[in-house]
Amino acid sequence: MPKLPELYIAVDVEADGPIPGPYSMIALGMAVVDRPDLSFYTELRPISEDFVPQALAVSGLDRDRLVREAPAPEEAMAAAARWVNGLRAIGRPVFLAAPAVWDGMFVHWYFMRFLGRSPFGVTGSGVDLRSYWMGLTGREWVASRKGDIKQALKLTGLPHTHHAGEDARELARVFEAVVESRGR
């Protein structure tokens, strides 16, 4: 039986503070690279009373509405895990983020805290767009921001909106272009 291909899952998080636990992940978006028809989005009920107003403002989400209406973290993360695990019929999910440290920290912590396991494995590790770009191009860290990559590859019409679902789809498209650029 042939080995299934890797599926890069572009992940984006919106949070109301700098770290999980004292602060909350309030939105999670995921999109499969090279498969724009496969995406996932959920908002999450905050897990604490604490938040950084400036961090919350980035997402534009209404915290009071999230407290009232968003699914509990257990429910949201279970749905996310089902979605990722459902992809195993067509490939092997690999976490992808930009930066992987930020998004990965929240996603792995939430999966472990609320489900006791992560569909991305015990370490929650994955691909970091900036590191991948640096290795591919030899550029320094300072020239590896997503905006720099989009400019270098002449990608237009891909706004970064701070909506986790939209930004996951943006990241998926940027990574597609980076991989395509290897053959140039």
Coordinates of C-alpha atoms in Angstrom, one line a residue:
M1 CA 0.0 0.0 0.0
P2 CA 1.5 3.4 -1.0
K3 CA 2.4 5.9 1.7
L4 CA 0.0 8.8 1.9
P5 CA 1.5 12.3 1.1
E6 CA 2.1 14.9 3.8
L7 CA -0.7 17.4 4.1
Y8 CA 0.6 20.8 5.4
I9 CA -2.1 22.3 7.6
A10 CA -1.7 26.1 7.8
V11 CA -2.7 27.2 11.3
D12 CA -3.5 30.6 12.6
V13 CA -4.5 31.7 16.1
E14 CA -6.0 34.8 17.6
A15 CA -5.5 35.2 21.3
D16 CA -6.2 37.8 24.0
G17 CA -2.8 37.8 25.6
P18 CA 0.8 36.6 25.1
I19 CA 0.7 33.0 26.5
P20 CA -1.9 30.3 26.9
G21 CA -3.2 29.6 30.4
P22 CA -3.4 33.0 32.0
Y23 CA -4.8 34.2 28.6
S24 CA -7.1 32.7 26.0
M25 CA -7.0 31.5 22.4
I26 CA -10.1 33.0 21.1
A27 CA -10.1 31.8 17.5
L28 CA -8.5 29.0 15.5
G29 CA -8.3 28.6 11.8
M30 CA -6.7 25.8 9.7
A31 CA -6.4 25.3 5.9
V32 CA -4.8 22.6 3.9
V33 CA -2.1 23.7 1.6
D34 CA -3.0 23.1 -2.1
R35 CA -6.6 22.2 -1.1
P36 CA -8.6 25.5 -0.7
D37 CA -11.7 23.4 -0.3
L38 CA -10.4 22.0 3.0
S39 CA -10.5 24.5 5.9
F40 CA -11.7 24.8 9.5
Y41 CA -12.6 27.7 11.8
T42 CA -13.8 28.0 15.3
E43 CA -14.0 30.7 17.9
L44 CA -13.5 29.7 21.6
R45 CA -14.9 30.8 24.9
P46 CA -12.2 32.5 26.9
I47 CA -10.7 30.4 29.8
S48 CA -9.9 33.2 32.2
E49 CA -10.9 36.7 33.2
D50 CA -7.6 38.1 32.2
F51 CA -6.8 39.7 28.8
V52 CA -4.6 42.3 27.3
P53 CA -6.9 44.9 25.6
Q54 CA -4.4 45.6 22.8
A55 CA -4.1 41.9 22.1
L56 CA -7.8 41.5 22.0
A57 CA -8.2 44.5 19.7
V58 CA -6.0 42.9 17.1
S59 CA -8.7 40.2 16.3
G60 CA -11.6 42.6 16.5
L61 CA -13.6 39.9 18.3
D62 CA -16.1 40.9 21.0
R63 CA -14.9 39.2 24.2
D64 CA -18.4 39.5 25.8
R65 CA -20.0 37.7 22.8
L66 CA -17.3 35.0 23.0
V67 CA -18.1 34.4 26.7
R68 CA -21.8 34.1 25.9
E69 CA -21.8 32.3 22.6
A70 CA -18.5 30.6 21.6
P71 CA -18.0 26.9 22.2
A72 CA -16.2 25.8 25.3
P73 CA -12.5 25.0 24.6
E74 CA -13.2 21.2 25.1
E75 CA -15.8 21.3 22.4
A76 CA -13.8 23.6 20.0
M77 CA -10.6 21.5 20.3
A78 CA -12.5 18.2 19.9
A79 CA -14.0 19.6 16.7
A80 CA -10.5 20.7 15.5
A81 CA -9.0 17.3 16.3
R82 CA -11.8 15.5 14.5
W83 CA -11.2 17.7 11.4
V84 CA -7.4 17.1 11.4
N85 CA -7.9 13.4 12.0
G86 CA -10.4 13.2 9.3
L87 CA -7.7 14.3 6.8
R88 CA -5.8 11.1 7.5
A89 CA -7.8 9.4 4.8
I90 CA -6.0 11.5 2.2
G91 CA -2.7 12.3 3.8
R92 CA -0.5 12.7 6.9
P93 CA -1.2 16.1 8.7
V94 CA 1.8 18.3 9.3
F95 CA 1.4 21.5 11.4
L96 CA 2.5 24.7 9.6
A97 CA 2.4 28.2 11.0
A98 CA 4.0 31.7 10.8
P99 CA 5.4 31.9 13.4
A100 CA 5.1 28.3 14.5
V101 CA 6.3 29.2 18.0
W102 CA 3.4 31.5 18.6
D103 CA 0.6 29.6 17.0
G104 CA 2.0 26.2 18.0
M105 CA 2.3 27.2 21.6
F106 CA -1.4 28.0 21.8
V107 CA -2.6 25.1 19.7
H108 CA -0.5 22.4 21.4
W109 CA -1.3 23.8 24.9
Y110 CA -5.0 23.8 24.1
F111 CA -5.0 20.3 22.6
M112 CA -3.1 18.9 25.6
R113 CA -5.0 20.8 28.3
F114 CA -8.5 20.1 26.9
L115 CA -8.1 16.8 25.1
G116 CA -5.0 15.2 26.6
R117 CA -3.5 14.7 23.1
S118 CA -2.8 16.5 19.9
P119 CA -3.6 15.3 16.4
F120 CA -0.2 16.8 15.5
G121 CA 1.7 14.5 17.8
V122 CA 3.2 14.5 21.3
T123 CA 5.5 17.4 20.7
G124 CA 3.1 19.6 18.6
S125 CA 6.1 20.4 16.3
G126 CA 5.7 21.4 12.7
V127 CA 7.0 23.7 10.0
D128 CA 7.7 27.4 10.5
L129 CA 7.3 29.4 7.4
R130 CA 10.1 31.9 8.2
S131 CA 12.6 29.2 9.0
Y132 CA 11.6 27.3 5.8
W133 CA 12.1 30.5 3.8
M134 CA 15.4 31.2 5.4
G135 CA 16.7 27.7 4.5
L136 CA 15.4 27.9 1.0
T137 CA 16.7 31.4 0.2
G138 CA 19.6 32.0 2.5
R139 CA 18.0 35.2 3.7
E140 CA 18.4 36.4 7.3
W141 CA 15.6 36.4 9.9
V142 CA 14.9 40.1 9.5
A143 CA 14.0 39.5 5.8
S144 CA 11.8 36.5 6.4
R145 CA 8.5 38.0 7.6
K146 CA 5.4 36.8 5.7
G147 CA 5.1 40.3 4.1
D148 CA 8.7 40.0 2.8
I149 CA 8.0 36.6 1.4
K150 CA 4.8 37.8 -0.3
Q151 CA 6.7 40.7 -1.8
A152 CA 9.6 38.5 -3.0
L153 CA 7.2 36.1 -4.7
K154 CA 5.0 38.9 -6.1
L155 CA 1.9 37.6 -4.3
T156 CA -0.9 40.2 -4.3
G157 CA -4.5 40.0 -3.2
L158 CA -3.6 38.0 0.0
P159 CA -4.5 40.3 2.9
H160 CA -3.7 39.5 6.4
T161 CA -7.0 40.3 8.2
H162 CA -6.4 38.9 11.7
H163 CA -9.4 36.6 11.2
A164 CA -7.9 33.2 12.0
G165 CA -9.8 31.4 9.2
E166 CA -8.8 33.9 6.5
D167 CA -5.2 34.1 7.8
A168 CA -4.9 30.3 7.7
R169 CA -6.0 30.4 4.1
E170 CA -3.5 33.2 3.4
L171 CA -0.7 31.2 5.0
A172 CA -1.6 28.1 2.9
R173 CA -1.4 30.1 -0.3
V174 CA 1.9 31.7 0.7
F175 CA 3.4 28.3 1.5
E176 CA 2.1 26.9 -1.8
A177 CA 4.0 29.7 -3.6
V178 CA 7.2 29.2 -1.5
V179 CA 7.2 25.5 -2.4
E180 CA 6.5 26.3 -6.1
S181 CA 9.4 28.7 -6.1
R182 CA 11.9 25.9 -5.3
G183 CA 11.7 24.9 -9.0
R184 CA 12.5 28.3 -10.4

